[in-house]
Amino acid sequence: MIIAGTSIPVAFTFFAALLVAAAPDRQLCGDAENIADKIPSCKVTATPGPFQPALFNVSKWIWTGENAVPGGVNPVGVRAFRKNITAPCGKCAVHATIIAASDNTHVFYVNGVEIGAGAGWSKGQVLYAALRPSSNLFAIAGGNIPPGGPAGVIASILIHYADGSTDTFITDETWRTVAGAAPPQHFQLPATDDSKWGFAALQGIYAKSRWGAVALPPVLSFNDSKWIWSSDHKNGVAPKGIRAFRKTVNECAKVAVSATVLIIADDSYTLYVNGEKVGAGNSYTRSQAWTILNLHPTFNTFAVSAGNVGGPAGVLATILITYSDGSNQTVVTDGSWKAIQNVPKGFELPFVDEAEWEDAKVVGPFGIGPWGKGAVVPLA
């Protein structure tokens, strides 16, 4: 049936009304679409799973070749590097985990958008980006600062495909560069013609070059996250039992693609995203990281069921959401999360009436006792 004077089916109107009634304070974004809406074959079938590190172990240090001696002294200045990576036939790229380091500085771009900048060769930097299904342009502006000296950039790019498979790409001699010149205008844009550029020059193999091994960065940081629990956590102690927590991210102006979650709990947790179980853990000394590739374009609910067997209790998490425009958003556990002591059936589902839920109680910032800052965090 169609409502008179409109093209809106009655069934859809009724369903939408139910959703609004279940979540009265949330705006539903009806006009957003993900890539699968445009390319049905790119529907994400990958299930959420443990974070997979990118690793530097097969990467190469590269520069322009202005000095023919690998690892030799190079002029001061910024140089451009770029590589177009095309997905294999039948696969659709979704998400990239990137680790990078430089001597001395780097700015990293994906499809023309700056996704991060860093400096130094002793410790790598981790970056995350949503990808286009077929072709993606990765670009680096590498800097050699005064007084000059050896120069290089190194990176490893782990690409996740919609079917759950992955490929790793590295900086090597197939990257394009322009020797002896500052980056050309729009060097980071996919449309820029680099067919007349030269190729990067090898400066050394990872761990066997003058720079040695590069320390890997953590997947994410807990520094801005808060330990949370329900309001019955008092004087450093919480009753035994299960509590539930949830946080909905409703971003109508962007299209969410993927999420990386770092989480730990005292004593145990099970993590859900949009009602789907992601994973579980039961150690307050070792955190875990998870990758979710099938986010809803605009409305995503992160839910946690956490258990306490006695004594202190808490959940600590950092979530990084990547968007199709190249931006990202960090969500942390804090007082904006919702909590409930009597956990209802379906607490993990996206549309839940939270009228009986309370604001999560902030037990304390990351580093507070008894947990401190000693928990093991997975490396990227």
mmCIF file of C-alpha atoms in Angstrom:
data_model
loop_
_atom_site.group_PDB
_atom_site.id
_atom_site.type_symbol
_atom_site.label_atom_id
_atom_site.label_comp_id
_atom_site.label_asym_id
_atom_site.label_seq_id
_atom_site.Cartn_x
_atom_site.Cartn_y
_atom_site.Cartn_z
ATOM 1 C CA MET A 1 0.000 0.000 0.000
ATOM 2 C CA ILE A 2 1.188 3.552 -0.773
ATOM 3 C CA ILE A 3 0.339 6.536 1.412
ATOM 4 C CA ALA A 4 -1.970 8.888 -0.508
ATOM 5 C CA GLY A 5 -0.141 11.772 -2.139
ATOM 6 C CA THR A 6 3.306 10.181 -1.627
ATOM 7 C CA SER A 7 5.495 7.405 -3.018
ATOM 8 C CA ILE A 8 6.224 6.012 0.465
ATOM 9 C CA PRO A 9 5.045 2.460 1.198
ATOM 10 C CA VAL A 10 3.007 2.108 4.390
ATOM 11 C CA ALA A 11 5.183 -0.825 5.499
ATOM 12 C CA PHE A 12 8.330 1.277 5.352
ATOM 13 C CA THR A 13 6.661 4.110 7.262
ATOM 14 C CA PHE A 14 5.552 1.699 9.975
ATOM 15 C CA PHE A 15 9.051 0.204 10.242
ATOM 16 C CA ALA A 16 10.667 3.638 10.436
ATOM 17 C CA ALA A 17 8.219 4.647 13.149
ATOM 18 C CA LEU A 18 9.213 1.609 15.186
ATOM 19 C CA LEU A 19 12.879 2.535 14.873
ATOM 20 C CA VAL A 20 12.308 6.125 15.918
ATOM 21 C CA ALA A 21 10.222 4.969 18.854
ATOM 22 C CA ALA A 22 13.012 2.636 19.927
ATOM 23 C CA ALA A 23 15.635 5.357 19.682
ATOM 24 C CA PRO A 24 13.845 8.704 20.088
ATOM 25 C CA ASP A 25 16.998 10.810 20.467
ATOM 26 C CA ARG A 26 18.751 9.583 17.342
ATOM 27 C CA GLN A 27 18.593 10.878 13.827
ATOM 28 C CA LEU A 28 18.232 8.219 11.157
ATOM 29 C CA CYS A 29 20.087 8.945 7.929
ATOM 30 C CA GLY A 30 18.048 7.585 5.068
ATOM 31 C CA ASP A 31 20.080 8.858 2.123
ATOM 32 C CA ALA A 32 23.502 7.398 2.911
ATOM 33 C CA GLU A 33 24.859 4.447 0.987
ATOM 34 C CA ASN A 34 27.979 2.357 1.153
ATOM 35 C CA ILE A 35 29.982 1.030 -1.771
ATOM 36 C CA ALA A 36 27.949 -2.190 -1.938
ATOM 37 C CA ASP A 37 24.882 -0.106 -2.811
ATOM 38 C CA LYS A 38 26.681 1.085 -5.940
ATOM 39 C CA ILE A 39 28.651 -2.108 -6.654
ATOM 40 C CA PRO A 40 26.727 -5.122 -5.308
ATOM 41 C CA SER A 41 29.689 -7.423 -5.946
ATOM 42 C CA CYS A 42 31.628 -5.423 -3.335
ATOM 43 C CA LYS A 43 29.347 -6.424 -0.476
ATOM 44 C CA VAL A 44 31.532 -7.153 2.534
ATOM 45 C CA THR A 45 31.361 -10.822 3.468
ATOM 46 C CA ALA A 46 34.364 -10.703 5.789
ATOM 47 C CA THR A 47 33.447 -11.348 9.407
ATOM 48 C CA PRO A 48 34.938 -9.202 12.188
ATOM 49 C CA GLY A 49 38.118 -10.729 13.479
ATOM 50 C CA PRO A 50 41.416 -10.274 15.318
ATOM 51 C CA PHE A 51 43.607 -7.395 14.181
ATOM 52 C CA GLN A 52 46.237 -8.405 11.631
ATOM 53 C CA PRO A 53 49.529 -6.473 11.892
ATOM 54 C CA ALA A 54 51.129 -4.899 8.824
ATOM 55 C CA LEU A 55 54.778 -5.534 9.860
ATOM 56 C CA PHE A 56 57.935 -4.037 8.362
ATOM 57 C CA ASN A 57 59.799 -7.312 7.881
ATOM 58 C CA VAL A 58 59.783 -7.326 4.052
ATOM 59 C CA SER A 59 59.738 -3.548 3.482
ATOM 60 C CA LYS A 60 62.517 -1.491 1.910
ATOM 61 C CA TRP A 61 63.907 1.952 2.592
ATOM 62 C CA ILE A 62 63.667 4.110 -0.538
ATOM 63 C CA TRP A 63 64.710 7.578 -1.693
ATOM 64 C CA THR A 64 65.232 9.392 -4.978
ATOM 65 C CA GLY A 65 68.691 8.173 -6.009
ATOM 66 C CA GLU A 66 70.222 11.650 -6.003
ATOM 67 C CA ASN A 67 73.101 9.987 -4.207
ATOM 68 C CA ALA A 68 73.915 6.711 -5.949
ATOM 69 C CA VAL A 69 75.301 5.254 -2.710
ATOM 70 C CA PRO A 70 72.482 3.581 -0.714
ATOM 71 C CA GLY A 71 72.181 5.259 2.672
ATOM 72 C CA GLY A 72 74.498 8.037 1.591
ATOM 73 C CA VAL A 73 74.173 11.773 2.221
ATOM 74 C CA ASN A 74 71.306 13.447 0.346
ATOM 75 C CA PRO A 75 70.359 17.101 -0.161
ATOM 76 C CA VAL A 76 68.012 18.863 2.245
ATOM 77 C CA GLY A 77 64.451 19.049 0.983
ATOM 78 C CA VAL A 78 61.113 17.312 0.449
ATOM 79 C CA ARG A 79 60.697 14.583 -2.160
ATOM 80 C CA ALA A 80 57.554 12.912 -3.517
ATOM 81 C CA PHE A 81 56.866 9.188 -3.772
ATOM 82 C CA ARG A 82 53.711 7.492 -5.043
ATOM 83 C CA LYS A 83 52.337 4.077 -5.922
ATOM 84 C CA ASN A 84 49.003 3.121 -7.468
ATOM 85 C CA ILE A 85 47.736 -0.235 -6.228
ATOM 86 C CA THR A 86 44.962 -2.008 -8.116
ATOM 87 C CA ALA A 87 42.910 -4.759 -6.510
ATOM 88 C CA PRO A 88 43.093 -8.194 -8.130
ATOM 89 C CA CYS A 89 40.266 -9.096 -10.487
ATOM 90 C CA GLY A 90 37.177 -10.091 -8.555
ATOM 91 C CA LYS A 91 38.251 -8.440 -5.299
ATOM 92 C CA CYS A 92 37.162 -5.148 -3.733
ATOM 93 C CA ALA A 93 39.512 -3.243 -1.432
ATOM 94 C CA VAL A 94 37.905 -1.949 1.776
ATOM 95 C CA HIS A 95 40.477 -0.891 4.376
ATOM 96 C CA ALA A 96 44.208 -0.373 4.784
ATOM 97 C CA THR A 97 46.464 -0.623 7.813
ATOM 98 C CA ILE A 98 49.677 1.284 7.137
ATOM 99 C CA ILE A 99 52.887 1.531 9.137
ATOM 100 C CA ALA A 100 55.519 4.069 8.126
ATOM 101 C CA ALA A 101 58.802 5.568 9.295
ATOM 102 C CA SER A 102 61.224 8.092 7.841
ATOM 103 C CA ASP A 103 64.573 9.784 7.994
ATOM 104 C CA ASN A 104 63.667 12.512 8.719
ATOM 105 C CA THR A 105 59.944 13.233 8.132
ATOM 106 C CA HIS A 106 56.948 11.995 6.172
ATOM 107 C CA VAL A 107 53.405 12.980 5.275
ATOM 108 C CA PHE A 108 51.233 10.101 4.064
ATOM 109 C CA TYR A 109 48.324 10.435 1.610
ATOM 110 C CA VAL A 110 45.704 7.977 0.370
ATOM 111 C CA ASN A 111 43.744 8.970 -2.743
ATOM 112 C CA GLY A 112 44.804 12.579 -2.291
ATOM 113 C CA VAL A 113 43.805 12.880 1.372
ATOM 114 C CA GLU A 114 46.413 13.359 4.079
ATOM 115 C CA ILE A 115 45.920 10.605 6.636
ATOM 116 C CA GLY A 116 48.888 11.296 8.893
ATOM 117 C CA ALA A 117 52.381 12.690 9.364
ATOM 118 C CA GLY A 118 55.368 11.605 11.390
ATOM 119 C CA ALA A 119 59.089 11.829 11.899
ATOM 120 C CA GLY A 120 61.928 9.550 12.889
ATOM 121 C CA TRP A 121 63.298 6.151 11.989
ATOM 122 C CA SER A 122 63.482 4.541 15.420
ATOM 123 C CA LYS A 123 59.724 3.942 15.816
ATOM 124 C CA GLY A 124 57.028 3.473 13.211
ATOM 125 C CA GLN A 125 53.665 5.199 12.934
ATOM 126 C CA VAL A 126 50.374 3.378 12.296
ATOM 127 C CA LEU A 127 47.685 4.835 10.037
ATOM 128 C CA TYR A 128 44.271 3.598 8.915
ATOM 129 C CA ALA A 129 42.344 4.446 5.757
ATOM 130 C CA ALA A 130 39.145 3.472 3.959
ATOM 131 C CA LEU A 131 39.823 2.446 0.362
ATOM 132 C CA ARG A 132 38.173 2.582 -3.030
ATOM 133 C CA PRO A 133 37.117 -0.811 -4.415
ATOM 134 C CA SER A 134 39.528 -1.065 -7.341
ATOM 135 C CA SER A 135 42.368 1.446 -7.546
ATOM 136 C CA ASN A 136 44.036 3.367 -4.706
ATOM 137 C CA LEU A 137 46.845 5.916 -4.839
ATOM 138 C CA PHE A 138 49.320 5.934 -1.940
ATOM 139 C CA ALA A 139 51.697 8.897 -1.759
ATOM 140 C CA ILE A 140 54.422 10.075 0.604
ATOM 141 C CA ALA A 141 56.120 13.452 0.966
ATOM 142 C CA GLY A 142 59.449 12.533 2.532
ATOM 143 C CA GLY A 143 61.621 15.205 4.105
ATOM 144 C CA ASN A 144 65.368 15.442 4.718
ATOM 145 C CA ILE A 145 65.943 18.257 7.208
ATOM 146 C CA PRO A 146 69.045 20.422 7.750
ATOM 147 C CA PRO A 147 71.915 19.874 7.845
ATOM 148 C CA GLY A 148 71.154 16.949 5.523
ATOM 149 C CA GLY A 149 72.481 13.420 5.605
ATOM 150 C CA PRO A 150 71.044 10.003 4.817
ATOM 151 C CA ALA A 151 67.370 10.079 3.821
ATOM 152 C CA GLY A 152 64.665 7.492 3.370
ATOM 153 C CA VAL A 153 61.055 6.441 3.824
ATOM 154 C CA ILE A 154 59.736 2.976 4.570
ATOM 155 C CA ALA A 155 56.176 1.674 4.700
ATOM 156 C CA SER A 156 54.095 -1.472 4.755
ATOM 157 C CA ILE A 157 50.478 -1.394 3.539
ATOM 158 C CA LEU A 158 48.104 -4.195 4.515
ATOM 159 C CA ILE A 159 44.978 -4.101 2.335
ATOM 160 C CA HIS A 160 41.791 -5.841 3.471
ATOM 161 C CA TYR A 161 39.367 -7.001 0.793
ATOM 162 C CA ALA A 162 35.618 -7.411 1.102
ATOM 163 C CA ASP A 163 35.896 -11.210 1.034
ATOM 164 C CA GLY A 164 38.162 -11.235 4.105
ATOM 165 C CA SER A 165 41.445 -11.822 2.265
ATOM 166 C CA THR A 166 44.447 -9.491 2.535
ATOM 167 C CA ASP A 167 47.529 -8.433 0.587
ATOM 168 C CA THR A 168 50.667 -6.667 1.777
ATOM 169 C CA PHE A 169 52.416 -4.003 -0.304
ATOM 170 C CA ILE A 170 55.726 -2.349 0.575
ATOM 171 C CA THR A 171 57.873 0.606 -0.365
ATOM 172 C CA ASP A 172 60.316 -0.626 -3.006
ATOM 173 C CA GLU A 173 61.821 0.264 -6.357
ATOM 174 C CA THR A 174 58.417 0.207 -8.111
ATOM 175 C CA TRP A 175 57.369 3.451 -6.408
ATOM 176 C CA ARG A 176 57.557 6.575 -8.567
ATOM 177 C CA THR A 177 59.571 9.641 -7.584
ATOM 178 C CA VAL A 178 61.088 12.867 -8.939
ATOM 179 C CA ALA A 179 64.791 13.215 -8.159
ATOM 180 C CA GLY A 180 66.291 16.582 -7.305
ATOM 181 C CA ALA A 181 63.012 18.457 -7.124
ATOM 182 C CA ALA A 182 60.327 19.386 -4.628
ATOM 183 C CA PRO A 183 57.022 17.492 -4.967
ATOM 184 C CA PRO A 184 55.164 18.524 -8.128
ATOM 185 C CA GLN A 185 51.831 20.241 -7.653
ATOM 186 C CA HIS A 186 49.051 17.762 -6.842
ATOM 187 C CA PHE A 187 51.582 14.912 -6.661
ATOM 188 C CA GLN A 188 49.295 13.156 -4.139
ATOM 189 C CA LEU A 189 46.203 13.100 -6.368
ATOM 190 C CA PRO A 190 45.206 9.949 -8.291
ATOM 191 C CA ALA A 191 44.614 11.958 -11.470
ATOM 192 C CA THR A 192 48.206 13.227 -11.626
ATOM 193 C CA ASP A 193 50.210 11.677 -14.476
ATOM 194 C CA ASP A 194 53.418 10.125 -13.139
ATOM 195 C CA SER A 195 54.352 8.218 -16.306
ATOM 196 C CA LYS A 196 57.418 10.421 -16.837
ATOM 197 C CA TRP A 197 58.602 10.178 -13.240
ATOM 198 C CA GLY A 198 61.570 8.036 -12.351
ATOM 199 C CA PHE A 199 61.625 5.093 -9.981
ATOM 200 C CA ALA A 200 62.665 5.104 -6.342
ATOM 201 C CA ALA A 201 66.167 3.993 -5.420
ATOM 202 C CA LEU A 202 66.747 1.289 -2.811
ATOM 203 C CA GLN A 203 68.417 2.623 0.326
ATOM 204 C CA GLY A 204 68.383 -0.594 2.316
ATOM 205 C CA ILE A 205 66.430 -3.670 3.345
ATOM 206 C CA TYR A 206 64.493 -3.447 6.604
ATOM 207 C CA ALA A 207 66.622 -4.338 9.655
ATOM 208 C CA LYS A 208 69.704 -4.791 7.434
ATOM 209 C CA SER A 209 70.138 -1.130 6.511
ATOM 210 C CA ARG A 210 71.926 1.640 8.363
ATOM 211 C CA TRP A 211 68.662 2.323 10.228
ATOM 212 C CA GLY A 212 68.388 -1.156 11.711
ATOM 213 C CA ALA A 213 65.093 -2.475 13.089
ATOM 214 C CA VAL A 214 62.225 -0.027 13.557
ATOM 215 C CA ALA A 215 60.088 -0.394 16.675
ATOM 216 C CA LEU A 216 56.492 -1.193 15.817
ATOM 217 C CA PRO A 217 53.760 1.136 17.124
ATOM 218 C CA PRO A 218 50.783 -0.077 19.158
ATOM 219 C CA VAL A 219 47.543 -0.709 17.267
ATOM 220 C CA LEU A 220 45.874 2.204 19.078
ATOM 221 C CA SER A 221 46.407 4.076 22.337
ATOM 222 C CA PHE A 222 44.466 3.928 25.591
ATOM 223 C CA ASN A 223 45.784 7.335 26.673
ATOM 224 C CA ASP A 224 42.460 9.173 26.262
ATOM 225 C CA SER A 225 40.211 6.278 27.312
ATOM 226 C CA LYS A 226 38.508 5.906 30.696
ATOM 227 C CA TRP A 227 37.801 2.804 32.737
ATOM 228 C CA ILE A 228 34.008 2.525 33.018
ATOM 229 C CA TRP A 229 31.484 0.384 34.894
ATOM 230 C CA SER A 230 27.942 0.653 36.189
ATOM 231 C CA SER A 231 27.011 2.913 39.121
ATOM 232 C CA ASP A 232 27.268 0.074 41.645
ATOM 233 C CA HIS A 233 31.069 0.267 41.425
ATOM 234 C CA LYS A 234 31.896 1.953 44.751
ATOM 235 C CA ASN A 235 35.058 2.435 46.775
ATOM 236 C CA GLY A 236 37.093 0.534 44.205
ATOM 237 C CA VAL A 237 34.893 -2.566 44.329
ATOM 238 C CA ALA A 238 31.984 -3.815 42.198
ATOM 239 C CA PRO A 239 29.521 -6.641 42.843
ATOM 240 C CA LYS A 240 29.989 -9.926 41.044
ATOM 241 C CA GLY A 241 27.987 -10.286 37.868
ATOM 242 C CA ILE A 242 27.488 -9.231 34.258
ATOM 243 C CA ARG A 243 26.995 -5.632 33.135
ATOM 244 C CA ALA A 244 26.303 -4.271 29.657
ATOM 245 C CA PHE A 245 27.625 -1.117 27.995
ATOM 246 C CA ARG A 246 26.841 0.490 24.658
ATOM 247 C CA LYS A 247 27.739 3.482 22.528
ATOM 248 C CA THR A 248 26.098 4.473 19.247
ATOM 249 C CA VAL A 249 27.924 6.628 16.707
ATOM 250 C CA ASN A 250 25.407 8.362 14.452
ATOM 251 C CA GLU A 251 27.240 10.367 11.790
ATOM 252 C CA CYS A 252 24.930 11.493 8.990
ATOM 253 C CA ALA A 253 27.443 13.673 7.178
ATOM 254 C CA LYS A 254 29.878 10.847 6.378
ATOM 255 C CA VAL A 255 29.933 7.219 5.270
ATOM 256 C CA ALA A 256 31.553 4.887 7.789
ATOM 257 C CA VAL A 257 33.544 2.002 6.311
ATOM 258 C CA SER A 258 35.556 0.161 8.958
ATOM 259 C CA ALA A 259 36.609 0.188 12.582
ATOM 260 C CA THR A 260 39.592 -0.903 14.630
ATOM 261 C CA VAL A 261 38.904 -1.634 18.301
ATOM 262 C CA LEU A 262 41.393 -1.943 21.160
ATOM 263 C CA ILE A 263 39.782 -3.283 24.336
ATOM 264 C CA ILE A 264 40.504 -4.790 27.746
ATOM 265 C CA ALA A 265 38.330 -5.599 30.750
ATOM 266 C CA ASP A 266 38.515 -6.656 34.375
ATOM 267 C CA ASP A 267 37.539 -9.488 34.456
ATOM 268 C CA SER A 268 36.094 -10.448 31.050
ATOM 269 C CA TYR A 269 34.246 -9.018 28.035
ATOM 270 C CA THR A 270 32.415 -9.888 24.847
ATOM 271 C CA LEU A 271 32.383 -7.222 22.132
ATOM 272 C CA TYR A 272 29.527 -6.706 19.655
ATOM 273 C CA VAL A 273 29.144 -4.309 16.727
ATOM 274 C CA ASN A 274 25.645 -3.731 15.359
ATOM 275 C CA GLY A 275 24.444 -6.873 17.110
ATOM 276 C CA GLU A 276 27.165 -9.124 15.675
ATOM 277 C CA LYS A 277 29.648 -10.760 18.024
ATOM 278 C CA VAL A 278 33.208 -9.624 17.292
ATOM 279 C CA GLY A 279 35.256 -11.394 19.959
ATOM 280 C CA ALA A 280 35.913 -11.901 23.640
ATOM 281 C CA GLY A 281 38.692 -11.686 26.213
ATOM 282 C CA ASN A 282 39.307 -12.518 29.866
ATOM 283 C CA SER A 283 42.564 -10.827 30.890
ATOM 284 C CA TYR A 284 43.045 -7.414 32.478
ATOM 285 C CA THR A 285 46.795 -7.538 31.791
ATOM 286 C CA ARG A 286 46.617 -8.164 28.026
ATOM 287 C CA SER A 287 44.419 -6.129 25.686
ATOM 288 C CA GLN A 288 43.092 -7.328 22.350
ATOM 289 C CA ALA A 289 42.485 -5.628 19.008
ATOM 290 C CA TRP A 290 39.770 -6.319 16.452
ATOM 291 C CA THR A 291 39.049 -5.252 12.859
ATOM 292 C CA ILE A 292 35.481 -4.682 11.629
ATOM 293 C CA LEU A 293 35.035 -4.151 7.877
ATOM 294 C CA ASN A 294 31.227 -4.144 7.611
ATOM 295 C CA LEU A 295 30.080 -0.980 9.370
ATOM 296 C CA HIS A 296 26.721 0.596 8.600
ATOM 297 C CA PRO A 297 27.234 3.814 6.596
ATOM 298 C CA THR A 298 25.899 6.131 9.306
ATOM 299 C CA PHE A 299 24.610 4.337 12.404
ATOM 300 C CA ASN A 300 26.887 1.998 14.373
ATOM 301 C CA THR A 301 26.405 0.562 17.833
ATOM 302 C CA PHE A 302 29.326 -0.794 19.846
ATOM 303 C CA ALA A 303 28.213 -2.946 22.765
ATOM 304 C CA VAL A 304 30.087 -4.819 25.485
ATOM 305 C CA SER A 305 28.972 -7.490 27.911
ATOM 306 C CA ALA A 306 31.465 -7.481 30.791
ATOM 307 C CA GLY A 307 31.781 -9.759 33.789
ATOM 308 C CA ASN A 308 33.232 -9.281 37.251
ATOM 309 C CA VAL A 309 34.122 -12.170 39.562
ATOM 310 C CA GLY A 310 34.805 -9.859 42.477
ATOM 311 C CA GLY A 311 36.884 -6.848 43.446
ATOM 312 C CA PRO A 312 37.579 -3.983 41.016
ATOM 313 C CA ALA A 313 35.813 -4.012 37.650
ATOM 314 C CA GLY A 314 36.104 -2.012 34.467
ATOM 315 C CA VAL A 315 36.032 -1.831 30.689
ATOM 316 C CA LEU A 316 38.593 0.200 28.746
ATOM 317 C CA ALA A 317 38.404 0.689 24.972
ATOM 318 C CA THR A 318 39.536 2.838 22.073
ATOM 319 C CA ILE A 319 37.711 2.660 18.742
ATOM 320 C CA LEU A 320 38.923 4.202 15.479
ATOM 321 C CA ILE A 321 36.318 4.537 12.718
ATOM 322 C CA THR A 322 37.420 5.200 9.140
ATOM 323 C CA TYR A 323 35.184 7.098 6.704
ATOM 324 C CA SER A 324 35.013 7.014 2.923
ATOM 325 C CA ASP A 325 36.223 10.615 2.638
ATOM 326 C CA GLY A 326 39.597 9.677 4.162
ATOM 327 C CA SER A 327 38.855 11.027 7.630
ATOM 328 C CA ASN A 328 38.617 9.034 10.830
ATOM 329 C CA GLN A 329 37.063 9.367 14.266
ATOM 330 C CA THR A 330 38.296 8.123 17.620
ATOM 331 C CA VAL A 331 35.732 6.951 20.173
ATOM 332 C CA VAL A 332 36.799 6.093 23.726
ATOM 333 C CA THR A 333 35.080 4.615 26.736
ATOM 334 C CA ASP A 334 33.924 7.470 28.953
ATOM 335 C CA GLY A 335 30.830 8.814 30.683
ATOM 336 C CA SER A 336 28.958 9.160 27.377
ATOM 337 C CA TRP A 337 28.530 5.392 27.176
ATOM 338 C CA LYS A 338 25.382 3.790 28.517
ATOM 339 C CA ALA A 339 25.387 1.048 31.168
ATOM 340 C CA ILE A 340 22.840 -1.308 32.670
ATOM 341 C CA GLN A 341 23.014 -3.637 35.658
ATOM 342 C CA ASN A 342 20.199 -6.035 34.735
ATOM 343 C CA VAL A 343 21.241 -6.969 31.231
ATOM 344 C CA PRO A 344 18.228 -7.340 28.914
ATOM 345 C CA LYS A 345 18.003 -9.714 25.991
ATOM 346 C CA GLY A 346 19.104 -8.029 22.785
ATOM 347 C CA PHE A 347 21.128 -5.353 24.591
ATOM 348 C CA GLU A 348 23.694 -5.507 21.774
ATOM 349 C CA LEU A 349 21.292 -4.676 18.940
ATOM 350 C CA PRO A 350 21.493 -1.297 17.165
ATOM 351 C CA PHE A 351 18.015 -0.043 18.042
ATOM 352 C CA VAL A 352 17.366 -0.425 21.768
ATOM 353 C CA ASP A 353 15.238 1.695 24.060
ATOM 354 C CA GLU A 354 17.803 3.099 26.512
ATOM 355 C CA ALA A 355 15.258 4.707 28.845
ATOM 356 C CA GLU A 356 16.243 2.361 31.669
ATOM 357 C CA TRP A 357 19.971 2.584 30.969
ATOM 358 C CA GLU A 358 22.227 4.843 33.031
ATOM 359 C CA ASP A 359 25.278 6.849 32.074
ATOM 360 C CA ALA A 360 28.366 4.723 32.548
ATOM 361 C CA LYS A 361 30.331 5.500 35.687
ATOM 362 C CA VAL A 362 33.896 6.628 35.039
ATOM 363 C CA VAL A 363 36.039 4.599 37.407
ATOM 364 C CA GLY A 364 39.139 6.536 36.387
ATOM 365 C CA PRO A 365 41.519 7.424 33.553
ATOM 366 C CA PHE A 366 43.904 5.014 31.881
ATOM 367 C CA GLY A 367 46.753 4.402 34.292
ATOM 368 C CA ILE A 368 44.677 4.464 37.470
ATOM 369 C CA GLY A 369 45.219 1.697 40.053
ATOM 370 C CA PRO A 370 44.943 -1.166 40.382
ATOM 371 C CA TRP A 371 45.503 -1.586 36.628
ATOM 372 C CA GLY A 372 48.200 1.009 35.931
ATOM 373 C CA LYS A 373 49.676 1.266 32.428
ATOM 374 C CA GLY A 374 51.293 -2.141 32.239
ATOM 375 C CA ALA A 375 48.740 -3.959 30.099
ATOM 376 C CA VAL A 376 50.155 -5.508 26.929
ATOM 377 C CA VAL A 377 48.886 -3.815 23.746
ATOM 378 C CA PRO A 378 49.125 -5.565 20.331
ATOM 379 C CA LEU A 379 51.569 -4.032 17.870
ATOM 380 C CA ALA A 380 50.709 -2.872 14.383
#
